[in-house]
Amino acid sequence: MIKYKAFKIAVILCGICVIATATFIFGYVFFMGFHRIDINFITDRPRGIPLGTEGGVFPAIMGTVYLGALSGFIAGIVGSITAIFLVFYCRNKFLKGIIVFSTYFLAGMPSILFGIVGYTILIYMLGMPRSLLTAGITVSVMIVPFITIRIVKSFKEDILDMMNSSLCLGLPKWYIIKKFILPNYLINIMTSISLGMTYGAGAAAPIIFTGAVIFAETPGSITQPFMNLSYHLFILVNEGISFENAYGSALILMFLLLGINIFCRILEHLREGADWRFGKGKQ
Amino acid sequence: MKEKIIKYSLAAVSLLIPAVFTIILFFVISESIPAVTQIGVGLFDLQGIWRPLSASPSYSILPMILGTLYVSFLAIILSAPIACLCAIFLNYYVRKRISKPILAFIDLLAGVPSVIFGFIGLMIIVSNFEKIFNMSAGESVFAAAILLAIMLLPYIVSSYSESIERAKDKYGSASLALGTSEEYATLKIIIPITKNSVVAAVTMAFGRAMSETMAVMMIIGNAPIFPTLFGRSQTIPALTALEFGSAEYGSLHLSAIYTANLVLLILLCFILTATSFLKRKLLKEYD
């Protein structure tokens, strides 16, 4: 049948096309950035006039790491508590509906919106300095829904049965969570938080107004402004400063984020035993 | 007693998310009130233009709204068929041992920051547009749509592949027992069964496309005019990112920007409702 033949060819072509696109994107950044990277590029600060044409990106790397760590810390605490509350404690359907709806809505909002609201409230109204702290709070608002959804999904479906069986033994709920659920799901929770961190550290839109600057030294405290690789890359490209260095920064950013990403996936895989994909436990 | 304290403190922390959501929503609405009351219909003037800084300013956000919708639609049209067929490919033509890592590999695309996508788009899509179509500047709606389509691939592939897997678990062996070919099975069984999940995946991807900021902003050209396929245009997030810094606090200009975002949020709300409705329907179907 010619129809089925054509369909088969279309399916195979599309499959190869998608795989090729993904390979191309990773390969392109890798090969174009590879020869720009040397030890100097990683450990030096940006130099040259305009700034960024020479030198390295060390403050930007550190800024990215700090931003990821800070926002991951804030969002991790809020996100995991919300997930535990939603799954084990929340009996009120209305309350649950509100939390779930706002989580999903926040997850779908444009990232720049967090930036402008964060700027207006934190910096304009509350008078905080443009700093790692304001950017961290803004980014953590952006990644909280992401982390919450991931953690809720990573709890397997039989978890409520286990919970009920333990409750039948007369144990208090918090004791079960502390002694049984948390140790068992610690890796899932940590990988969810790390993936949220990579998502937050790579986003440029929310930090344009809230704390990232074109040049700063490695921040010594959370009240200082900072550099961020993604914002640095954006400036290098948008102002046409140096495409050469832009490739280098892009490669470092990708290594940093995808490195954590792949590490988390492998950890999850080893733990789940059978499933490569994230957020979907073995069933 | 201790349990109660723990429960209520957990609840208090969990309420942070709805609280932040309400604050943002309240903020966007209250900031857009001046523009809505003072400009009113002028915001959606068909003939209007976005010229907030001229001596006789006009604040029509319609070009940006249409630009956002246009780019997202185009991206979905380019991306959805390819991604869906790719999901079928991974489930039917590749052995499971290989298809799982491939899926994870495609999923990795979703972890690439959008700035890198914008950069790649600028270096490859835009410069090739200039060569192929002989354009003086390759930044255009079509270039942005191609880039967005690539960015949406992982979302559609992974979510559709999941529902194919479920459908295959349920009907795969039955159709195999009847001796049908893979093509027959996918065309006559899998696609009809999973058409709701295609719609769900595509609407979700549409929402993502609309709220994408950096990548689109870098290659769409950012001219606040009505979108044409090979012309420049602007999306609402790009408008926000570019003009927020230069708009005075409390001015009509800023208020109009917030109104544009309000429109975007309303659209996103529709999409969210539609997807959650579809998902609930899907869950019912599978139970």
Coordinates of C-alpha atoms in Angstrom, one line a residue:
Chain A
M1 CA 0.0 0.0 0.0
I2 CA 1.5 3.3 -1.1
K3 CA -0.2 5.2 1.7
Y4 CA 1.5 3.2 4.4
K5 CA 4.8 3.3 2.6
A6 CA 4.6 7.1 2.4
F7 CA 3.6 7.3 6.1
K8 CA 6.5 5.1 7.1
I9 CA 9.0 7.2 5.1
A10 CA 7.5 10.4 6.7
V11 CA 7.8 9.0 10.2
I12 CA 11.4 7.9 9.7
L13 CA 12.4 11.2 8.1
C14 CA 10.8 13.2 10.9
G15 CA 12.5 11.1 13.6
I16 CA 15.9 11.4 12.0
C17 CA 15.3 15.1 11.4
V18 CA 14.6 15.8 15.1
I19 CA 17.5 13.8 16.3
A20 CA 19.7 15.5 13.7
T21 CA 18.5 18.9 14.9
A22 CA 19.3 18.1 18.5
T23 CA 22.7 16.8 17.6
F24 CA 23.4 19.8 15.4
I25 CA 22.6 22.3 18.1
F26 CA 24.9 20.6 20.7
G27 CA 27.6 20.0 18.1
Y28 CA 27.5 23.5 16.8
V29 CA 28.0 25.1 20.2
F30 CA 30.6 22.6 21.0
F31 CA 32.8 23.0 17.9
M32 CA 32.4 26.7 17.6
G33 CA 33.2 27.3 21.3
F34 CA 35.8 24.7 21.7
H35 CA 38.8 26.5 20.3
R36 CA 38.0 29.7 22.2
I37 CA 38.2 28.0 25.5
D38 CA 41.5 27.8 27.3
I39 CA 42.5 28.1 31.0
N40 CA 42.8 31.8 30.6
F41 CA 39.3 32.2 29.4
I42 CA 37.9 30.4 32.3
T43 CA 40.0 32.0 35.1
D44 CA 40.3 35.6 33.9
R45 CA 37.9 38.5 34.2
P46 CA 36.6 40.2 31.0
R47 CA 39.0 42.7 29.6
G48 CA 39.4 44.9 26.5
I49 CA 37.5 47.9 25.2
P50 CA 34.6 47.4 24.9
L51 CA 34.6 45.1 27.9
G52 CA 34.3 41.5 26.9
T53 CA 36.4 41.6 23.7
E54 CA 39.4 40.0 25.6
G55 CA 40.0 38.2 28.8
G56 CA 37.7 35.6 30.3
V57 CA 34.4 35.0 32.0
F58 CA 35.4 33.9 35.5
P59 CA 33.1 36.3 37.4
A60 CA 30.2 35.3 35.2
I61 CA 30.8 31.6 35.9
M62 CA 30.8 32.3 39.6
G63 CA 27.8 34.6 39.3
T64 CA 25.9 31.9 37.5
V65 CA 26.8 29.3 40.1
Y66 CA 25.9 31.6 43.0
L67 CA 22.6 32.6 41.4
G68 CA 21.7 29.0 40.9
A69 CA 22.7 28.0 44.4
L70 CA 20.8 30.9 46.0
S71 CA 17.6 30.5 44.0
G72 CA 17.8 26.7 44.3
F73 CA 18.1 27.0 48.1
I74 CA 15.1 29.3 48.4
A75 CA 13.0 27.6 45.8
G76 CA 14.0 24.1 47.0
I77 CA 12.8 24.7 50.5
V78 CA 9.5 26.2 49.4
G79 CA 9.0 23.8 46.6
S80 CA 9.6 20.6 48.5
I81 CA 7.4 21.7 51.4
T82 CA 4.6 22.6 49.0
A83 CA 4.9 19.2 47.3
I84 CA 4.8 17.4 50.6
F85 CA 1.9 19.4 51.8
L86 CA 0.0 18.9 48.5
V87 CA 0.5 15.1 48.5
F88 CA 0.2 14.2 52.2
Y89 CA -1.6 16.9 54.1
C90 CA -3.9 18.8 51.9
R91 CA -7.4 17.4 52.3
N92 CA -9.3 20.5 51.3
K93 CA -10.1 20.3 47.6
F94 CA -10.6 24.0 47.2
L95 CA -7.2 24.9 48.8
K96 CA -5.5 22.2 46.8
G97 CA -7.1 23.5 43.6
I98 CA -5.9 27.0 44.3
I99 CA -2.3 25.9 45.0
V100 CA -2.2 23.6 41.9
F101 CA -3.7 26.2 39.7
S102 CA -1.4 29.0 40.8
T103 CA 1.6 26.7 40.5
Y104 CA 0.8 25.8 36.9
F105 CA 0.0 29.3 36.0
L106 CA 3.3 30.6 37.5
A107 CA 5.1 27.9 35.5
G108 CA 3.6 29.2 32.3
M109 CA 4.2 32.9 32.8
P110 CA 6.7 34.7 30.6
S111 CA 10.0 34.9 32.5
I112 CA 10.4 38.6 31.9
L113 CA 7.2 39.3 33.9
F114 CA 8.9 38.0 37.0
G115 CA 11.8 40.3 36.2
I116 CA 9.7 43.4 36.0
V117 CA 7.5 42.7 38.9
G118 CA 10.5 41.7 41.0
Y119 CA 12.2 44.9 40.0
T120 CA 9.3 47.1 40.8
I121 CA 8.5 45.5 44.2
L122 CA 11.9 44.6 45.5
I123 CA 14.0 47.4 44.1
Y124 CA 11.7 50.3 43.4
M125 CA 9.3 49.9 46.3
L126 CA 11.3 48.2 49.0
G127 CA 14.5 50.0 48.1
M128 CA 16.7 46.9 48.1
P129 CA 20.0 47.3 46.1
R130 CA 20.2 45.6 42.8
S131 CA 22.0 42.5 43.9
L132 CA 22.4 38.8 44.0
L133 CA 19.6 38.7 46.6
T134 CA 17.0 40.4 44.5
A135 CA 17.8 38.4 41.5
G136 CA 17.9 35.2 43.5
I137 CA 14.4 35.9 45.0
T138 CA 13.0 36.7 41.5
V139 CA 14.5 33.6 39.9
S140 CA 13.4 31.4 42.8
V141 CA 9.8 32.6 42.3
M142 CA 10.2 31.5 38.7
I143 CA 11.6 28.0 39.5
V144 CA 9.4 27.2 42.5
P145 CA 6.5 25.9 40.4
F146 CA 8.9 23.9 38.2
I147 CA 10.4 22.2 41.3
T148 CA 7.1 21.6 43.0
I149 CA 5.6 19.9 39.9
R150 CA 8.7 17.7 39.4
I151 CA 8.7 16.6 43.0
V152 CA 5.0 15.8 43.0
K153 CA 5.4 13.8 39.8
S154 CA 8.4 11.9 41.2
F155 CA 6.4 10.5 44.1
K156 CA 5.3 7.2 42.8
E157 CA 1.6 6.3 42.7
D158 CA 1.8 3.7 45.4
I159 CA 3.2 6.2 47.9
L160 CA -0.2 7.0 49.4
D161 CA -0.8 3.2 50.0
M162 CA 2.5 3.1 51.9
M163 CA 1.4 6.2 53.8
N164 CA -1.9 4.6 54.7
S165 CA -0.3 1.3 55.8
S166 CA 2.1 3.2 58.0
L167 CA -0.7 5.3 59.4
C168 CA -2.5 2.1 60.3
L169 CA 0.4 1.1 62.4
G170 CA -0.3 4.1 64.5
L171 CA 2.7 6.2 63.5
P172 CA 2.3 10.0 63.4
K173 CA 2.3 11.4 59.9
W174 CA 5.3 13.6 60.3
Y175 CA 7.3 10.7 61.7
I176 CA 6.5 8.7 58.6
I177 CA 7.5 11.5 56.3
K178 CA 10.7 12.2 58.2
K179 CA 11.8 8.6 58.6
F180 CA 10.4 6.9 55.6
I181 CA 9.4 9.3 52.8
L182 CA 12.2 11.8 52.9
P183 CA 15.1 9.3 53.0
N184 CA 13.5 7.3 50.3
Y185 CA 12.8 10.2 48.0
L186 CA 15.8 12.4 48.9
I187 CA 17.5 11.8 45.6
N188 CA 14.3 12.6 43.6
I189 CA 13.9 15.7 45.6
M190 CA 17.5 16.8 45.2
T191 CA 17.5 16.1 41.5
S192 CA 14.3 18.1 41.0
I193 CA 15.9 21.0 42.9
S194 CA 19.1 20.7 40.8
L195 CA 17.2 20.7 37.6
G196 CA 15.3 23.8 38.8
M197 CA 18.6 25.3 39.6
T198 CA 19.9 24.8 36.0
Y199 CA 16.7 26.2 34.7
G200 CA 17.0 29.3 36.9
A201 CA 20.7 29.9 36.4
G202 CA 20.4 29.8 32.6
A203 CA 17.5 32.3 32.4
A204 CA 18.5 35.8 31.4
A205 CA 15.1 37.5 31.2
P206 CA 14.3 37.7 35.0
I207 CA 17.7 39.1 36.0
I208 CA 18.1 41.8 33.4
F209 CA 16.4 44.3 35.6
T210 CA 16.9 42.7 39.0
G211 CA 20.7 42.3 39.5
A212 CA 22.8 41.2 36.6
V213 CA 25.3 43.8 35.4
I214 CA 27.6 44.0 32.5
F215 CA 30.7 43.8 34.7
A216 CA 31.2 43.0 38.3
E217 CA 33.8 41.1 40.3
T218 CA 32.8 37.8 41.8
P219 CA 30.3 38.8 44.4
G220 CA 31.5 38.6 48.0
S221 CA 28.1 38.9 49.6
I222 CA 24.5 38.5 48.5
T223 CA 24.0 42.3 48.5
Q224 CA 26.4 42.9 45.6
P225 CA 25.5 42.9 41.9
F226 CA 26.9 40.1 39.8
M227 CA 27.6 38.9 36.3
N228 CA 25.8 36.0 34.8
L229 CA 26.9 33.9 31.9
S230 CA 23.5 34.0 30.0
Y231 CA 23.3 37.8 30.5
H232 CA 26.9 38.2 29.5
L233 CA 26.3 36.1 26.4
F234 CA 23.2 38.2 25.6
I235 CA 25.2 41.4 25.9
L236 CA 28.1 40.1 23.8
V237 CA 25.8 39.0 21.0
N238 CA 23.3 41.9 21.1
E239 CA 25.8 44.6 21.2
G240 CA 28.0 42.8 18.7
I241 CA 31.0 42.9 21.0
S242 CA 32.7 39.6 20.3
F243 CA 31.1 36.6 18.7
E244 CA 34.3 34.6 19.3
N245 CA 33.9 35.1 23.1
A246 CA 30.1 34.6 22.8
Y247 CA 30.7 31.0 21.5
G248 CA 33.1 30.4 24.4
S249 CA 30.6 31.6 26.9
A250 CA 27.8 29.7 25.3
L251 CA 29.8 26.5 25.5
I252 CA 30.7 27.0 29.2
L253 CA 27.1 27.8 30.1
M254 CA 25.9 24.7 28.3
F255 CA 28.6 22.5 29.9
L256 CA 27.7 23.9 33.3
L257 CA 23.9 23.4 33.0
L258 CA 23.8 20.3 30.9
G259 CA 26.5 18.7 33.1
I260 CA 24.3 19.0 36.1
N261 CA 21.3 18.0 34.0
I262 CA 22.9 14.8 32.7
F263 CA 24.3 14.0 36.2
C264 CA 20.8 14.3 37.7
R265 CA 19.3 12.1 35.0
I266 CA 21.9 9.4 35.4
L267 CA 21.4 9.5 39.2
E268 CA 17.6 9.2 38.7
H269 CA 18.1 6.4 36.2
L270 CA 20.3 4.4 38.6
R271 CA 17.8 4.9 41.3
E272 CA 14.6 4.2 39.3
G273 CA 16.3 1.3 37.6
A274 CA 14.5 1.4 34.3
D275 CA 13.4 4.8 33.2
W276 CA 15.6 7.3 31.5
R277 CA 13.2 10.1 31.4
F278 CA 12.8 12.5 34.1
G279 CA 9.8 13.1 36.3
K280 CA 8.2 9.8 35.5
G281 CA 9.0 7.0 37.9
K282 CA 8.9 3.3 37.2
Q283 CA 5.4 2.1 37.5
Chain B
M1 CA -0.5 18.9 68.9
K2 CA 2.9 18.7 67.3
E3 CA 1.3 17.2 64.2
K4 CA -1.1 20.2 64.0
I5 CA 1.7 22.7 64.3
I6 CA 3.7 20.9 61.6
K7 CA 0.6 20.8 59.3
Y8 CA -0.2 24.4 59.7
S9 CA 3.4 25.5 59.2
L10 CA 3.6 23.4 56.0
A11 CA 0.4 25.0 54.9
A12 CA 1.7 28.4 55.6
V13 CA 4.8 27.8 53.4
S14 CA 2.7 26.2 50.7
L15 CA 0.4 29.3 50.5
L16 CA 3.5 31.3 49.4
I17 CA 2.9 30.2 45.8
P18 CA -0.7 31.3 45.6
A19 CA 0.3 34.5 47.5
V20 CA 3.1 35.4 45.0
F21 CA 0.8 34.5 42.1
T22 CA -1.9 36.9 43.5
I23 CA 0.7 39.6 44.0
I24 CA 1.9 39.4 40.4
L25 CA -1.7 39.2 39.1
F26 CA -2.8 42.1 41.2
F27 CA 0.3 44.1 40.2
V28 CA -0.3 43.6 36.5
I29 CA -3.9 44.4 36.8
S30 CA -3.5 47.5 38.9
E31 CA -0.6 48.8 36.8
S32 CA -2.7 48.5 33.6
I33 CA -5.7 50.4 35.0
P34 CA -4.5 53.8 33.9
A35 CA -3.9 52.7 30.3
V36 CA -7.2 50.9 30.1
T37 CA -9.2 53.9 31.5
Q38 CA -7.3 56.6 29.7
I39 CA -6.6 55.0 26.3
G40 CA -9.4 52.5 26.3
V41 CA -10.2 51.1 22.8
G42 CA -7.1 52.9 21.5
L43 CA -5.1 50.1 22.8
F44 CA -6.6 47.8 20.3
D45 CA -6.9 50.3 17.4
L46 CA -6.6 48.5 14.1
Q47 CA -5.0 51.5 12.4
G48 CA -3.1 52.4 15.5
I49 CA 0.6 52.3 15.9
W50 CA 2.9 51.9 18.9
R51 CA 4.5 55.3 19.3
P52 CA 4.7 56.0 23.0
L53 CA 7.4 58.6 23.0
S54 CA 6.3 60.9 20.2
A55 CA 4.8 64.3 20.7
S56 CA 1.3 62.9 20.0
P57 CA 1.7 59.5 21.5
S58 CA -0.4 56.5 20.5
Y59 CA -0.4 53.3 22.3
S60 CA -1.8 50.5 20.2
I61 CA -0.6 47.1 21.5
L62 CA -2.5 45.2 18.9
P63 CA 0.6 44.7 16.6
M64 CA 2.4 43.1 19.5
I65 CA -0.5 40.8 20.4
L66 CA -0.9 39.7 16.8
G67 CA 2.9 39.3 16.5
T68 CA 2.9 37.0 19.5
L69 CA 0.0 34.9 18.2
Y70 CA 1.4 34.8 14.7
V71 CA 4.9 33.6 15.7
S72 CA 3.5 31.0 18.1
F73 CA 1.0 29.7 15.6
L74 CA 3.6 29.4 12.9
A75 CA 6.0 27.7 15.3
I76 CA 3.4 25.2 16.3
I77 CA 2.4 24.5 12.7
L78 CA 6.1 23.8 11.9
S79 CA 6.9 21.9 15.0
A80 CA 3.8 19.8 15.9
P81 CA 3.7 17.4 12.9
I82 CA 7.4 16.7 13.0
A83 CA 7.4 16.2 16.7
C84 CA 4.4 13.9 16.7
L85 CA 5.8 11.8 13.9
C86 CA 9.1 11.7 15.7
A87 CA 7.3 10.4 18.8
I88 CA 5.8 7.6 16.7
F89 CA 9.2 6.9 15.2
L90 CA 10.7 6.5 18.6
N91 CA 7.9 4.2 19.8
Y92 CA 7.5 2.0 16.7
Y93 CA 10.7 2.0 14.7
V94 CA 13.4 2.0 17.3
R95 CA 14.0 -0.6 19.9
K96 CA 13.1 0.4 23.4
R97 CA 16.7 0.1 24.6
I98 CA 17.8 2.7 22.1
S99 CA 14.7 4.9 22.1
K100 CA 14.9 5.7 25.8
P101 CA 18.3 7.3 25.6
I102 CA 17.3 9.1 22.4
L103 CA 14.3 10.5 24.1
A104 CA 16.4 11.7 27.0
F105 CA 18.8 13.3 24.5
I106 CA 16.0 15.2 22.8
D107 CA 14.7 16.1 26.2
L108 CA 18.1 17.7 26.9
L109 CA 17.2 20.4 24.4
A110 CA 14.6 21.7 26.8
G111 CA 17.5 22.3 29.3
V112 CA 19.4 24.6 26.9
P113 CA 18.9 28.2 28.0
S114 CA 16.9 30.3 25.6
V115 CA 19.8 32.8 25.2
I116 CA 21.9 30.1 23.6
F117 CA 19.0 29.3 21.2
G118 CA 18.7 33.0 20.4
F119 CA 22.4 33.1 19.7
I120 CA 22.4 30.0 17.5
G121 CA 19.3 31.4 15.6
L122 CA 21.1 34.6 15.0
M123 CA 24.2 32.9 13.7
I124 CA 22.5 30.3 11.6
I125 CA 18.9 31.0 10.7
V126 CA 19.2 34.8 10.4
S127 CA 22.4 34.8 8.4
N128 CA 21.2 32.1 6.1
F129 CA 18.0 34.0 5.5
E130 CA 20.0 36.9 4.4
K131 CA 21.9 34.8 1.9
I132 CA 19.0 32.6 0.6
F133 CA 16.2 35.2 0.4
N134 CA 18.5 38.1 -0.3
M135 CA 17.2 40.1 2.6
S136 CA 19.0 43.1 3.9
A137 CA 18.3 41.9 7.4
G138 CA 17.3 38.4 8.1
E139 CA 15.5 39.1 11.4
S140 CA 11.9 38.2 10.7
V141 CA 8.8 36.5 12.0
F142 CA 9.6 33.3 10.0
A143 CA 13.1 33.1 11.4
A144 CA 11.8 33.4 14.9
A145 CA 9.1 30.8 14.2
I146 CA 11.7 28.3 12.9
L147 CA 13.8 28.8 16.1
L148 CA 10.7 28.5 18.3
A149 CA 9.7 25.4 16.5
I150 CA 13.0 23.8 17.4
M151 CA 12.7 24.9 21.0
L152 CA 9.2 23.4 21.2
L153 CA 10.2 20.0 19.8
P154 CA 11.3 18.4 23.1
Y155 CA 8.1 19.3 24.9
I156 CA 5.8 17.9 22.2
V157 CA 8.0 14.8 21.6
S158 CA 8.2 13.8 25.2
S159 CA 4.6 14.4 26.2
Y160 CA 3.2 12.8 23.0
S161 CA 5.5 9.9 23.3
E162 CA 4.2 9.2 26.8
S163 CA 0.6 8.9 25.6
I164 CA 1.6 6.7 22.7
E165 CA 3.3 4.5 25.1
R166 CA 0.2 4.2 27.2
A167 CA -2.0 3.6 24.1
K168 CA 0.5 1.0 22.9
D169 CA 0.4 -0.8 26.3
K170 CA -3.3 -1.0 26.0
Y171 CA -3.9 -1.9 22.3
G172 CA -0.4 -2.7 20.9
S173 CA -0.4 -6.5 21.5
A174 CA -4.1 -6.8 20.4
S175 CA -3.3 -5.2 17.0
L176 CA -0.1 -7.2 16.8
A177 CA -2.1 -10.4 17.3
L178 CA -4.4 -9.4 14.5
G179 CA -1.4 -9.3 12.2
T180 CA -1.5 -5.6 11.3
S181 CA 1.6 -3.8 10.2
E182 CA 3.1 -1.0 12.3
E183 CA 1.9 1.6 9.9
Y184 CA -1.7 0.3 10.0
A185 CA -1.6 0.2 13.7
T186 CA -0.4 3.7 14.1
L187 CA -2.6 5.2 11.5
K188 CA -5.8 3.4 12.4
I189 CA -5.5 2.8 16.1
I190 CA -2.8 4.9 17.8
I191 CA -3.4 8.3 16.1
P192 CA -7.2 8.2 16.5
I193 CA -6.9 7.2 20.2
T194 CA -4.3 9.8 21.1
K195 CA -5.7 12.7 19.2
N196 CA -6.8 14.4 22.4
S197 CA -3.3 14.1 23.8
V198 CA -1.9 15.7 20.6
V199 CA -4.2 18.6 21.2
A200 CA -3.2 18.8 24.9
A201 CA 0.5 18.7 24.0
V202 CA 0.1 21.3 21.3
T203 CA -1.8 23.7 23.4
M204 CA 0.7 23.4 26.2
A205 CA 3.5 24.0 23.7
F206 CA 1.6 27.0 22.3
G207 CA 1.5 28.6 25.8
R208 CA 5.3 28.1 26.1
A209 CA 5.8 29.6 22.7
M210 CA 3.8 32.7 23.7
S211 CA 5.8 33.3 26.8
E212 CA 9.2 32.7 25.4
T213 CA 11.3 35.9 25.9
M214 CA 14.9 36.0 25.1
A215 CA 15.3 33.7 22.0
V216 CA 12.4 35.4 20.1
M217 CA 13.5 38.8 21.1
M218 CA 17.0 38.3 19.7
I219 CA 15.9 37.3 16.2
I220 CA 12.4 38.7 15.5
G221 CA 13.7 42.2 14.7
N222 CA 11.7 44.1 17.3
A223 CA 9.7 46.5 15.2
P224 CA 6.3 47.3 16.7
I225 CA 4.4 46.8 13.4
F226 CA 1.8 44.3 12.2
P227 CA 3.5 41.0 11.5
T228 CA 4.2 39.7 8.0
L229 CA 5.9 36.4 7.3
F230 CA 9.2 37.9 6.2
G231 CA 8.9 41.2 8.0
R232 CA 10.1 42.3 11.4
S233 CA 7.7 42.2 14.3
Q234 CA 7.6 42.1 18.1
T235 CA 6.2 39.9 20.7
I236 CA 4.7 41.0 24.1
P237 CA 7.6 39.6 26.2
A238 CA 10.1 41.2 23.9
L239 CA 8.4 44.5 24.1
T240 CA 8.4 44.2 27.9
A241 CA 12.1 43.3 28.1
L242 CA 13.1 46.1 25.7
E243 CA 11.0 49.0 26.8
F244 CA 10.5 48.5 30.5
G245 CA 13.9 49.9 31.3
S246 CA 13.2 53.1 29.5
A247 CA 9.6 53.7 30.6
E248 CA 9.0 56.1 33.4
Y249 CA 7.3 54.7 36.5
G250 CA 3.6 55.7 36.5
S251 CA 3.6 56.8 32.9
L252 CA 1.0 55.7 30.3
H253 CA 3.8 54.0 28.4
L254 CA 4.6 51.6 31.3
S255 CA 0.9 51.1 31.9
A256 CA 0.4 50.1 28.3
I257 CA 3.2 47.6 28.6
Y258 CA 1.5 46.1 31.6
T259 CA -1.8 46.0 29.7
A260 CA -0.1 44.0 26.9
N261 CA 1.1 41.6 29.6
L262 CA -2.3 41.4 31.0
V263 CA -3.7 40.4 27.6
L264 CA -0.9 37.7 27.4
L265 CA -1.8 36.4 30.9
I266 CA -5.5 36.2 29.9
L267 CA -4.5 34.2 26.8
L268 CA -2.3 32.0 28.9
C269 CA -5.2 31.4 31.4
F270 CA -7.4 30.2 28.5
I271 CA -4.7 27.8 27.4
L272 CA -4.1 26.5 30.9
T273 CA -7.8 25.9 31.4
A274 CA -8.0 24.1 28.1
T275 CA -5.1 21.9 28.8
S276 CA -6.2 21.0 32.3
F277 CA -9.7 20.2 31.0
L278 CA -8.1 18.0 28.3
K279 CA -5.9 16.3 30.7
R280 CA -8.8 15.5 33.0
K281 CA -10.7 14.1 30.1
L282 CA -7.6 12.0 29.1
L283 CA -7.2 10.6 32.6
K284 CA -10.9 9.5 32.5
E285 CA -10.3 7.8 29.2
Y286 CA -7.4 5.7 30.5
D287 CA -8.9 4.7 33.8

